Coordinates of C-alpha atoms and ligand atoms in Angstrom, one line a residue:
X20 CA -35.1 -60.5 48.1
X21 CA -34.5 -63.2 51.0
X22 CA -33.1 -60.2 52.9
X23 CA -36.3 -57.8 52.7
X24 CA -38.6 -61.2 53.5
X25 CA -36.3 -61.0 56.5
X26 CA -36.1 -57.7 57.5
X27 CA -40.1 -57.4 56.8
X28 CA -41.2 -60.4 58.8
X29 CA -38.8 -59.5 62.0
X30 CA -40.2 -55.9 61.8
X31 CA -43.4 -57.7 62.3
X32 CA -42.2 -60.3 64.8
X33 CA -40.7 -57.5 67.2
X34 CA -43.5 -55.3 67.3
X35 CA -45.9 -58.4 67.9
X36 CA -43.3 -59.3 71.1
X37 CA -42.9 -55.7 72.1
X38 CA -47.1 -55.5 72.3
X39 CA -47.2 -58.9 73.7
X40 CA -45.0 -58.4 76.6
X41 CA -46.5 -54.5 77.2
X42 CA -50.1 -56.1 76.9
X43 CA -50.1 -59.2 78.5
X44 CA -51.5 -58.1 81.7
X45 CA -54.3 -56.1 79.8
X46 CA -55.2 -57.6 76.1
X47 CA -52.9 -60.5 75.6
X48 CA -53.1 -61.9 71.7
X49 CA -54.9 -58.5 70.3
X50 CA -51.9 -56.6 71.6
X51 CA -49.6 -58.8 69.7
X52 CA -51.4 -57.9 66.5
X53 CA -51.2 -54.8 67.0
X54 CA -47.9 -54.5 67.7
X55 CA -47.0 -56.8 64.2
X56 CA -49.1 -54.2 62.9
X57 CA -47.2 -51.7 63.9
X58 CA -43.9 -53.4 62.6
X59 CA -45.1 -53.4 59.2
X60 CA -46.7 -49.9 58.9
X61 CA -42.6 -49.0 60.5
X62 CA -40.9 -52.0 57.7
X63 CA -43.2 -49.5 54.8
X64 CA -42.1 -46.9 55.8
X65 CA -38.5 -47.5 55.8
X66 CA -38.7 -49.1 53.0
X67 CA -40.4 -46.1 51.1
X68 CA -38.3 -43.5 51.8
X69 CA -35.4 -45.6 50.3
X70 CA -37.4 -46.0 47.2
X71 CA -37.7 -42.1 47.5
X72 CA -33.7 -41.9 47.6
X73 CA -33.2 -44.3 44.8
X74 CA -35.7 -41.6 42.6
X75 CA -34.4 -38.7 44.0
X76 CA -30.8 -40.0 42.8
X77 CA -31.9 -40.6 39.2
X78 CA -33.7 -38.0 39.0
X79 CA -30.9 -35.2 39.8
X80 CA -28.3 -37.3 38.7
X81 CA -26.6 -38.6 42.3
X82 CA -26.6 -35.2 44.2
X83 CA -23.0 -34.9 45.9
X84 CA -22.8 -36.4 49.1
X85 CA -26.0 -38.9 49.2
X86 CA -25.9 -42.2 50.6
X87 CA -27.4 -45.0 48.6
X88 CA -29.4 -47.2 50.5
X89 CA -28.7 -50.4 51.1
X90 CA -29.8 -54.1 50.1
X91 CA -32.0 -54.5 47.2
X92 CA -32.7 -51.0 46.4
X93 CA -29.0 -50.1 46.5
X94 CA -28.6 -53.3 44.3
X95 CA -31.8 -51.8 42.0
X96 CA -30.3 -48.2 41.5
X97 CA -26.5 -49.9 41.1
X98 CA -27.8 -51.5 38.2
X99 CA -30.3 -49.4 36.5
X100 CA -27.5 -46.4 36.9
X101 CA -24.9 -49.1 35.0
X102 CA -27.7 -50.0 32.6
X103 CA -28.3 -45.6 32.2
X104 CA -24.5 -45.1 31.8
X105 CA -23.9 -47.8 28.9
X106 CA -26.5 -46.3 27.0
X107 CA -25.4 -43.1 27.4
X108 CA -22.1 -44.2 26.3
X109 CA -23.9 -45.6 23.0
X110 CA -25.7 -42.5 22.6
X111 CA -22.4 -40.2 22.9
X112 CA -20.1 -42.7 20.7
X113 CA -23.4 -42.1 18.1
X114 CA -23.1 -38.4 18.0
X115 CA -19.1 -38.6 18.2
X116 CA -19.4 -40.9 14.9
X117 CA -22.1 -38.4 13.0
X118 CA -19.9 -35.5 13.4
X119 CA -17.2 -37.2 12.4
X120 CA -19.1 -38.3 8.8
X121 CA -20.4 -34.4 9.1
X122 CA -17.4 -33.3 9.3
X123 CA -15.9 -35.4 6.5
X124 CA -18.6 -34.1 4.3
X125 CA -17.9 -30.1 5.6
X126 CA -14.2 -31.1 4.3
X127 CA -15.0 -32.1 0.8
X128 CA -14.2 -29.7 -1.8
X129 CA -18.0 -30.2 -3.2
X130 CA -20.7 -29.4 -2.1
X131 CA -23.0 -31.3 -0.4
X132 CA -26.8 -31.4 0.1
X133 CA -29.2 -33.6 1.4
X134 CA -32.6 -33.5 0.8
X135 CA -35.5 -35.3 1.7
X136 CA -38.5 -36.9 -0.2
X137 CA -40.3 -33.6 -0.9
X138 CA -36.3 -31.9 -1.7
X139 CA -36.3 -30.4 1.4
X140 CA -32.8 -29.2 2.6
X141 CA -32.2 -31.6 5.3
X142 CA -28.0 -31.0 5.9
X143 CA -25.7 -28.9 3.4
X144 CA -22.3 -28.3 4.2
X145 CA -20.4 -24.8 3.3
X146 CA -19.3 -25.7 -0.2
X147 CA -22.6 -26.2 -1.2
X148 CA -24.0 -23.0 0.9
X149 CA -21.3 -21.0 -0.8
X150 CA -22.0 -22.8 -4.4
X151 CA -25.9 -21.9 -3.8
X152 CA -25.6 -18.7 -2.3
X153 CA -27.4 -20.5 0.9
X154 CA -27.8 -19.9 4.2
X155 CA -26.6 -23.2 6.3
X156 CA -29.0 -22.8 9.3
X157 CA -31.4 -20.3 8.3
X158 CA -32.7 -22.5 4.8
X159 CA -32.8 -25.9 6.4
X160 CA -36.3 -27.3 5.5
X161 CA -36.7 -24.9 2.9
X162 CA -37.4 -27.0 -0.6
X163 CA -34.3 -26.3 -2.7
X164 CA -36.5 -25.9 -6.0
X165 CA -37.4 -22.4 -3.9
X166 CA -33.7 -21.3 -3.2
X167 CA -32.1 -22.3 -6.4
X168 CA -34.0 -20.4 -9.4
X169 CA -32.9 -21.2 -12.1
X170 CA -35.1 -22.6 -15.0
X171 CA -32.9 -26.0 -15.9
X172 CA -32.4 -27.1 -12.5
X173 CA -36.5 -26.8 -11.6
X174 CA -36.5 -28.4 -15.5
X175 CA -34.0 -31.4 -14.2
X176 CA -35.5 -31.5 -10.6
X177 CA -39.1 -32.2 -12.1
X178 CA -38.1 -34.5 -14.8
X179 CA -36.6 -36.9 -12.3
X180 CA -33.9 -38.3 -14.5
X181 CA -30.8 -37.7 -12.7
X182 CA -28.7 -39.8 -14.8
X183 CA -26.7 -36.8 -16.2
X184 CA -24.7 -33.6 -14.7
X185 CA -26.4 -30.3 -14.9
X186 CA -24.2 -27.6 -15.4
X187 CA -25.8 -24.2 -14.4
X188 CA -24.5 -20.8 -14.0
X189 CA -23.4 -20.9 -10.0
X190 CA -23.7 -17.5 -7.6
X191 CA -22.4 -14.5 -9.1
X192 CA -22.2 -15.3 -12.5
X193 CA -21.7 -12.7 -15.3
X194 CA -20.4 -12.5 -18.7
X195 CA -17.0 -11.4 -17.9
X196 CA -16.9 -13.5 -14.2
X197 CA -18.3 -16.8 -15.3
X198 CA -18.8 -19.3 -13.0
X199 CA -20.0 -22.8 -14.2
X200 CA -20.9 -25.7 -11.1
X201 CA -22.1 -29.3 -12.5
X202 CA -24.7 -30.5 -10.0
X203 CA -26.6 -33.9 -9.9
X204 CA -29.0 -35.8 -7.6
X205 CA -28.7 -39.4 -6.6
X206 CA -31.7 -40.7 -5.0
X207 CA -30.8 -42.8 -1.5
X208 CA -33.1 -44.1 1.4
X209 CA -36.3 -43.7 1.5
X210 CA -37.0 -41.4 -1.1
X211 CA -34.3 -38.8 -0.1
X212 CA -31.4 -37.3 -2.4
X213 CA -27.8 -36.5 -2.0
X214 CA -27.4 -33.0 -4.4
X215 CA -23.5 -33.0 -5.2
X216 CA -22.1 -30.5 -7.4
X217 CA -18.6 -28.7 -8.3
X218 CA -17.4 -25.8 -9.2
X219 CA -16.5 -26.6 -13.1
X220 CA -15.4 -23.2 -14.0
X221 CA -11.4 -23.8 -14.6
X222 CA -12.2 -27.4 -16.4
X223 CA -15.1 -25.4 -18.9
X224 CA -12.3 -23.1 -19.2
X225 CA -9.7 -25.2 -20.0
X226 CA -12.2 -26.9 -22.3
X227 CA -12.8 -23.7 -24.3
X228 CA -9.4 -23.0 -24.5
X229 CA -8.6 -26.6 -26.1
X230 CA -11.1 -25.8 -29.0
X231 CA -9.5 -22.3 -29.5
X232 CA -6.0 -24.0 -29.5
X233 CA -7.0 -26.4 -32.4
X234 CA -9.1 -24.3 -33.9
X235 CA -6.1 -21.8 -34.2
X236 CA -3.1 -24.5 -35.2
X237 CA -5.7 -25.4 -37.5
X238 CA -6.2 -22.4 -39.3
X239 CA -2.6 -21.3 -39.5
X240 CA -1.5 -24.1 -40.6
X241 CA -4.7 -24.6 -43.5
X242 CA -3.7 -21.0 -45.2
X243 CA 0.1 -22.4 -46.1
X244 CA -0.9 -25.8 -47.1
X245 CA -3.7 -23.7 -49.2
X246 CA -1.3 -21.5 -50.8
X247 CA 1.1 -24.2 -51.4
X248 CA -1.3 -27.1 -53.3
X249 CA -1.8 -24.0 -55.3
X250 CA 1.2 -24.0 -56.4
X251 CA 1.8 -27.2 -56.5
X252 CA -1.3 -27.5 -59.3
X253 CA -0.2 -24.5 -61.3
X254 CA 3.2 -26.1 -61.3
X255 CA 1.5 -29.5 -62.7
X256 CA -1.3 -28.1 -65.0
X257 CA 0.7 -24.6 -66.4
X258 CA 4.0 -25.1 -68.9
X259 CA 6.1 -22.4 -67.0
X260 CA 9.6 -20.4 -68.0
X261 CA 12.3 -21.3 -65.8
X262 CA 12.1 -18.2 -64.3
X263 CA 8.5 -18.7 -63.1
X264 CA 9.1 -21.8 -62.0
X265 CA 12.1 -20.0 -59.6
X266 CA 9.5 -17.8 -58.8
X267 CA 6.7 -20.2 -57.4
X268 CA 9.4 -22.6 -56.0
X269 CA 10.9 -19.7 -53.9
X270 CA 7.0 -18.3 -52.5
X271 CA 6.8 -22.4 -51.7
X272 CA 9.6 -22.5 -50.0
X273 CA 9.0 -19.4 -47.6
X274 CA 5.1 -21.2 -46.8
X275 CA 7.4 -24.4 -45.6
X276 CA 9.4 -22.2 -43.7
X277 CA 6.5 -20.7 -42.6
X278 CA 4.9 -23.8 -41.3
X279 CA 8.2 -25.4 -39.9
X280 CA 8.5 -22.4 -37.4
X281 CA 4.8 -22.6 -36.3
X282 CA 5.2 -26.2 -35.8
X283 CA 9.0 -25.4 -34.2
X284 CA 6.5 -23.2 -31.6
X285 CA 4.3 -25.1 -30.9
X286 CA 6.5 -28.0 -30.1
X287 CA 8.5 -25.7 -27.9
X288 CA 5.2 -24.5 -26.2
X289 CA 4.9 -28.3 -25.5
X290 CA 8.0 -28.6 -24.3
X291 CA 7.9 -25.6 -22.0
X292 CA 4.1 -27.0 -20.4
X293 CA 5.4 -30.9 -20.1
X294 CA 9.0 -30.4 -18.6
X295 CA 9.8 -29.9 -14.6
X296 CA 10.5 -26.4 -13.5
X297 CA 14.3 -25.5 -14.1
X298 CA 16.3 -25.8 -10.9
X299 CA 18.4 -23.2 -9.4
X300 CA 21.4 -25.0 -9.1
X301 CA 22.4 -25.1 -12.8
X302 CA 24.4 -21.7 -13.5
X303 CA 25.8 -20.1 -16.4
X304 CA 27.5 -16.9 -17.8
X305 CA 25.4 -13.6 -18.4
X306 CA 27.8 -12.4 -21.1
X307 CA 28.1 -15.5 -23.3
X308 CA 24.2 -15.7 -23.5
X309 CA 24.0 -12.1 -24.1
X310 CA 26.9 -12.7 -26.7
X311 CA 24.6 -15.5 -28.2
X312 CA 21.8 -13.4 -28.6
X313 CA 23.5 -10.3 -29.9
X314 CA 24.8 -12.5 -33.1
X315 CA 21.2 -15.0 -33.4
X316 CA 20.1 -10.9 -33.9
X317 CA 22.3 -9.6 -36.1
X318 CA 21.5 -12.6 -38.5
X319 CA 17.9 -12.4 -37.7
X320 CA 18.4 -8.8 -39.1
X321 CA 19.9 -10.2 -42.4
X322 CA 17.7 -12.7 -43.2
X323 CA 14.7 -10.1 -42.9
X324 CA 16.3 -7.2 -44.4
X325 CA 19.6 -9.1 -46.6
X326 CA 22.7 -6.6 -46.8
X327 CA 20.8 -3.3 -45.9
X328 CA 21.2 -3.5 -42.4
X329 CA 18.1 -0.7 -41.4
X330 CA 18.1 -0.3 -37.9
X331 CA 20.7 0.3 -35.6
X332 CA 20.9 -2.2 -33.0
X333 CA 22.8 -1.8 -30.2
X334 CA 23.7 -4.5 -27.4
X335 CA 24.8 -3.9 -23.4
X336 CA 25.6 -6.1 -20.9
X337 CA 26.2 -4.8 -17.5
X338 CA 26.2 -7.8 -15.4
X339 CA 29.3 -10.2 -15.3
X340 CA 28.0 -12.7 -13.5
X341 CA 26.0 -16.2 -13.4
X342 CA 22.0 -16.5 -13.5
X343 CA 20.3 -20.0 -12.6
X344 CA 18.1 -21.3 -15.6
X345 CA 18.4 -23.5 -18.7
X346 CA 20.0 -21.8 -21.1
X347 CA 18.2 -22.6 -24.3
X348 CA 14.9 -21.7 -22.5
X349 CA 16.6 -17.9 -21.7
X350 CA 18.1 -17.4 -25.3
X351 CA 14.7 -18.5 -27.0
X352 CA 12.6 -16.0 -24.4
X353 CA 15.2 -13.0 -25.1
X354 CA 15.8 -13.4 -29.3
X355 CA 11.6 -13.9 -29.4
X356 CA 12.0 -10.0 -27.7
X357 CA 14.6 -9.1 -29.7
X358 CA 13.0 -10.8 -33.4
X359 CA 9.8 -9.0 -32.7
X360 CA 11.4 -5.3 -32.3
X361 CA 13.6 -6.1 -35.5
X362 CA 10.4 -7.5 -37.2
X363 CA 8.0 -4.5 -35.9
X364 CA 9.9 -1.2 -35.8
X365 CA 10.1 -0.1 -39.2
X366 CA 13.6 0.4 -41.4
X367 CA 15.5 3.3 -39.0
X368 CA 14.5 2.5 -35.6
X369 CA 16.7 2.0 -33.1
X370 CA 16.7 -1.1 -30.9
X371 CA 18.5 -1.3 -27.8
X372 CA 19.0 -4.4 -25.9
X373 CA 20.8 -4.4 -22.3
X374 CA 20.6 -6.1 -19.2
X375 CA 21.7 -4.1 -16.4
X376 CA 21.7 -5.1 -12.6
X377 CA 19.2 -3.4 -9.9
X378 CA 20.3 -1.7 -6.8
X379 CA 17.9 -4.3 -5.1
X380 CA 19.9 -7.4 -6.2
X381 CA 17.8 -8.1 -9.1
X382 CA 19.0 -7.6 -12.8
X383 CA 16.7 -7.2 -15.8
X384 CA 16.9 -7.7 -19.1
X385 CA 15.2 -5.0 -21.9
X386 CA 14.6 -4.9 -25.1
X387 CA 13.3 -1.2 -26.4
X388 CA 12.3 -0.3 -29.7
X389 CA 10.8 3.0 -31.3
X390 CA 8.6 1.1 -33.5
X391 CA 4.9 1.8 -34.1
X392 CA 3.9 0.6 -30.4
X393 CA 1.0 -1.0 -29.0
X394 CA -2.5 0.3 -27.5
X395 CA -3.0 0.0 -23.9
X396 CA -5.8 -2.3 -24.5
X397 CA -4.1 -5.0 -26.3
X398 CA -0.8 -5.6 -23.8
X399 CA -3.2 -7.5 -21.0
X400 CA -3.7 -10.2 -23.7
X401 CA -0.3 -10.4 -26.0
X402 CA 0.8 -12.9 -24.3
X403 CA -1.8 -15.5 -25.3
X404 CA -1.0 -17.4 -27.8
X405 CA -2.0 -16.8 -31.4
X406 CA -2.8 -13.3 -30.2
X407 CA -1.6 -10.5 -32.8
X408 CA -2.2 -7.0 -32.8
X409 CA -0.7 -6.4 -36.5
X410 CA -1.7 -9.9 -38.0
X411 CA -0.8 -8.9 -41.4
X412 CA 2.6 -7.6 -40.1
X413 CA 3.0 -10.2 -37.9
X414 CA 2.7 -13.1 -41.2
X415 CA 4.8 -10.8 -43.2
X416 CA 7.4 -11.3 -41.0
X417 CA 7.3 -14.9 -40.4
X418 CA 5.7 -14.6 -37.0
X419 CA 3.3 -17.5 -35.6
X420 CA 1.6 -15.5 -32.9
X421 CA 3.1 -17.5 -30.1
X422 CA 6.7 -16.2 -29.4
X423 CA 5.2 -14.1 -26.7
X424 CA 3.3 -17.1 -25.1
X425 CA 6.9 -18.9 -25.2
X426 CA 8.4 -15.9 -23.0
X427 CA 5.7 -16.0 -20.9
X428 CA 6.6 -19.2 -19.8
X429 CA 10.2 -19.2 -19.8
X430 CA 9.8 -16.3 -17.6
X431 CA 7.3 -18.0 -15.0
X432 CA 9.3 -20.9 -15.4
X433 CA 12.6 -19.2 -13.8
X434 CA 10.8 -16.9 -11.4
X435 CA 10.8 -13.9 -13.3
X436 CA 8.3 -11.1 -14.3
X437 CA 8.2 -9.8 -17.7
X438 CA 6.6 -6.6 -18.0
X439 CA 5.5 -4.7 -21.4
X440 CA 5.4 -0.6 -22.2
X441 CA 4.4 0.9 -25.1
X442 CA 3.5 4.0 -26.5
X443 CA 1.5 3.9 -30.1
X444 CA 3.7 5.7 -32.1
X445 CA 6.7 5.9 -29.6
X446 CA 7.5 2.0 -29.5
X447 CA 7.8 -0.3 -26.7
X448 CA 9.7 -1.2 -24.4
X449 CA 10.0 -5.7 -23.3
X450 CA 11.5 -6.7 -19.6
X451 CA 12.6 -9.9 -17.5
X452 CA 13.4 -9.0 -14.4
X453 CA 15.1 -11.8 -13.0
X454 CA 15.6 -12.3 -9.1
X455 CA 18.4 -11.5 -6.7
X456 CA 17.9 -15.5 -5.1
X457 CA 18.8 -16.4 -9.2
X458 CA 21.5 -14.2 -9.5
X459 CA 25.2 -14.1 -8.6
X460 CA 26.8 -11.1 -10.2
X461 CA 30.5 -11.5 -9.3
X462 CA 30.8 -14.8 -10.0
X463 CA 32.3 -16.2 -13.2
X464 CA 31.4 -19.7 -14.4
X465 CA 33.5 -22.1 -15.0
X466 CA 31.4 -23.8 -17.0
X467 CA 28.8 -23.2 -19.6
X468 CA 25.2 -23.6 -19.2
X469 CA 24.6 -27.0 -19.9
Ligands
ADP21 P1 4.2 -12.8 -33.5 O1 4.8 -14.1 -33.9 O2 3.0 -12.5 -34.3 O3 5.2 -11.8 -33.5 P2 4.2 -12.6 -30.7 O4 3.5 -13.4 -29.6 O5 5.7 -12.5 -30.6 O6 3.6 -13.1 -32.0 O7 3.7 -11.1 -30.5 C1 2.3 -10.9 -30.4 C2 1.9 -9.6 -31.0 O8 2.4 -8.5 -30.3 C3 2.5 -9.4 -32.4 O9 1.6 -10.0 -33.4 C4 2.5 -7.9 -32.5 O10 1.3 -7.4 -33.0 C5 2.8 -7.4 -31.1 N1 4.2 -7.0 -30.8 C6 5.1 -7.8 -30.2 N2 6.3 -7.1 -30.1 C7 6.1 -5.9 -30.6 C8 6.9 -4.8 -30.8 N3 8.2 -4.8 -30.4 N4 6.4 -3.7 -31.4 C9 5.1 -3.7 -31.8 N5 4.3 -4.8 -31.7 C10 4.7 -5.9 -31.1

């Protein structure tokens, strides 16, 4: 400030002297005037056009190669350009720090959606675009009551009780695709609402399955203990012949047996779902578990047919080697294969069992039968459990419905594949495939599997 009351008074003072000592000889003191005059209109000018830099420079952001003034409007545009840049700063560290939150919420495995008082889509990120069938950019603004039409979410989004889920049907939902999402609002500032929801399909599904599963046990185990109280009254209440009382004692004894084995599955199911995968550094002989097998068979046979022997099974092991697994898991998959063609094919079939190698490395292990066989439409599903094609045959034969589900996991559970053929009226034909990376066919174990 001192400087431009400097500058601006000896503007003034040098073009009063320069008129004073031009006009002395004519006007004397009205020349000086004019002269200071003169200085100032000069000072204004000067002055101006460096106000007219300073705008020029904040206005196009510093052109390249402009000088900045001087004094106190170089001092003026040094600071306001400071003050300019610090906010700019602020602004960008802003915008850094709301994409990062964006972001954050684009990342989440829900989806997201925020709406404003009047449920207006104000942000969604994918999840919820893909949940909704929406269109990120094109539906913002658009009220979500409009885009999402179904009748219990505009119930739930007019009732204004957003205590509880709401689990709808999401996009592309059909009887045999269903697709379940949970959605709920919480209200926020100012009247706005965050819409969350989640794609629910796999936990409905699990859910459905849980009620099945106890539903199931349930039942098979209600229509022994049924049969057996009976007995157990007609035993109390009747005055029975020693030979009757043999009788109803022996039919009790094969419903215990009956339920021991289910509950002997289902424990192993258990077992198989709740224990680590099997690692492949624990080895063991081919033949001795095909050895094992061939004799838990042949007694199998017995016990379901006594003395008379009615098939003709015959056993072949090809590979010498070593496979990686746990060895009570592989005999229980392979004598569940081997039970069911005894227990199916009826009195004359022939059963083959053999596990041969590939020429690819792998080796695979088949059971064949020519029993009655099973419809195409049924193999998709025999592997769930409690799943029976022949459920009379199946109980007949002391089967639970879930020695299939066992193989199924032994299988998964040591990398294999098992894969089922059949032909109704031909029989069927059961096979692990095991692979090459668990397999070392020219090696003999020292050991056993432990
Ligand atoms: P189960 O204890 O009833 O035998 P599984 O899970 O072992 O239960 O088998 C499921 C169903 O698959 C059986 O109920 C039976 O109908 C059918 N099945 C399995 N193996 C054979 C086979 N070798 N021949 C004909 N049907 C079979």
């Amino acid at each position: 400030m001192f400087w431009r009351v400097i500058t601006f008074f000896s503007f003034q003072a040098t073009g009063a002297l320069g008129g004073w000592l031009l006009d002395m000889a004519f006007h004397g003191i009205h020349a000086a005037l004019w002269g200071g005059w003169l200085g100032a209109v000069l000072w204004l000018m000067l002055d101006t056009s460096h106000a007219a830099t300073l705008l020029r420079c904040l206005r196009f952001d510093m052109p390249p190669g402009q000088t900045l003034p001087s004094g106190i409007w170089g001092d003026v545009f040094d600071r306001t350009l400071r003050l300019l840049r610090s906010k700019d700063n602020a602004i960008c560290d802003c915008q850094k720090r709301l994409q990062d939150f964006l972001s954050a919420l684009q990342a989440s495995p829900n989806g997201v959606i925020l709406l404003d008082s009047q449920n207006r889509i104000e942000w969604c990120n994918q999840t919820a675009a893909a949940h909704f069938g929406l269109d990120a950019r094109r539906d913002m603004a658009q009220t979500i009551g409009n885009l999402v039409r179904d009748p219990g979410f505009a119930t739930y989004l007019a009732s204004r009780n957003f205590e509880e889920e709401l689990i709808l049907p999401g996009r592309g939902h059909s009887p045999h695709l269903p697709i379940r999402l949970s959605v709920q609002l919480y209200p926020y500032g100012g009247g706005r609402f965050l819409l969350l929801s989640r794609d629910v399909t796999a936990l409905e599904q699990a859910e459905a399955m849980r009620r099945d599963f106890v539903a199931n046990v349930s039942h098979e185990i209600r229509t022994p203990l049924t049969v057996l109280t009976g007995f157990v009254e007609t035993l109390q209440t009747l005055t029975l012949s020693q030979k009757e009382q043999e009788h109803y004692l022996e039919l009790m004894a094969q419903q215990s047996v009956r339920m021991q084995t289910l509950v002997d599955d289902l424990l192993t199911l258990s077992h198989l779902e709740g224990s680590p995968v099997p690692d492949s550094e624990t080895w063991g002989s081919i033949p001795i578990l095909m050895h094992q097998v061939e004799q838990d068979a042949q007694a199998l046979m017995q016990s379901v047919f006594g003395h008379d022997r009615p098939h003709h099974l015959s056993f072949d092991c090809q590979c010498h080697g070593v496979v990686a697994g746990i060895f009570q898991e592989l005999h229980s998959a392979m004598i569940n294969l081997v039970s069911n063609a005894i227990r199916y094919t009826p009195p004359g079939g022939r059963i083959g069992v053999m596990m041969r190698p590939l020429p690819d490395g792998r080796a695979v292990f088949e059971v064949t039968d020519n029993g009655p066989g099973i419809a195409q439409e049924h193999l998709p599903r025999l592997t769930e459990r409690f799943y029976r094609v022949d459920r009379s045959r199946s109980r007949e034969t002391g089967g639970t419905g879930l020695g299939l589900a066992i193989v199924k996991h032994v299988v998964q559970r040591h990398g294999a594949t098992l894969t089922i053929e059949s032909t109704p009226g031909q029989g069927s034909k059961f096979c692990i495939t095991f692979e090459a990376s668990r397999l070392r066919l020219n090696e003999y174990p020292s050991e056993k599997f432990v």
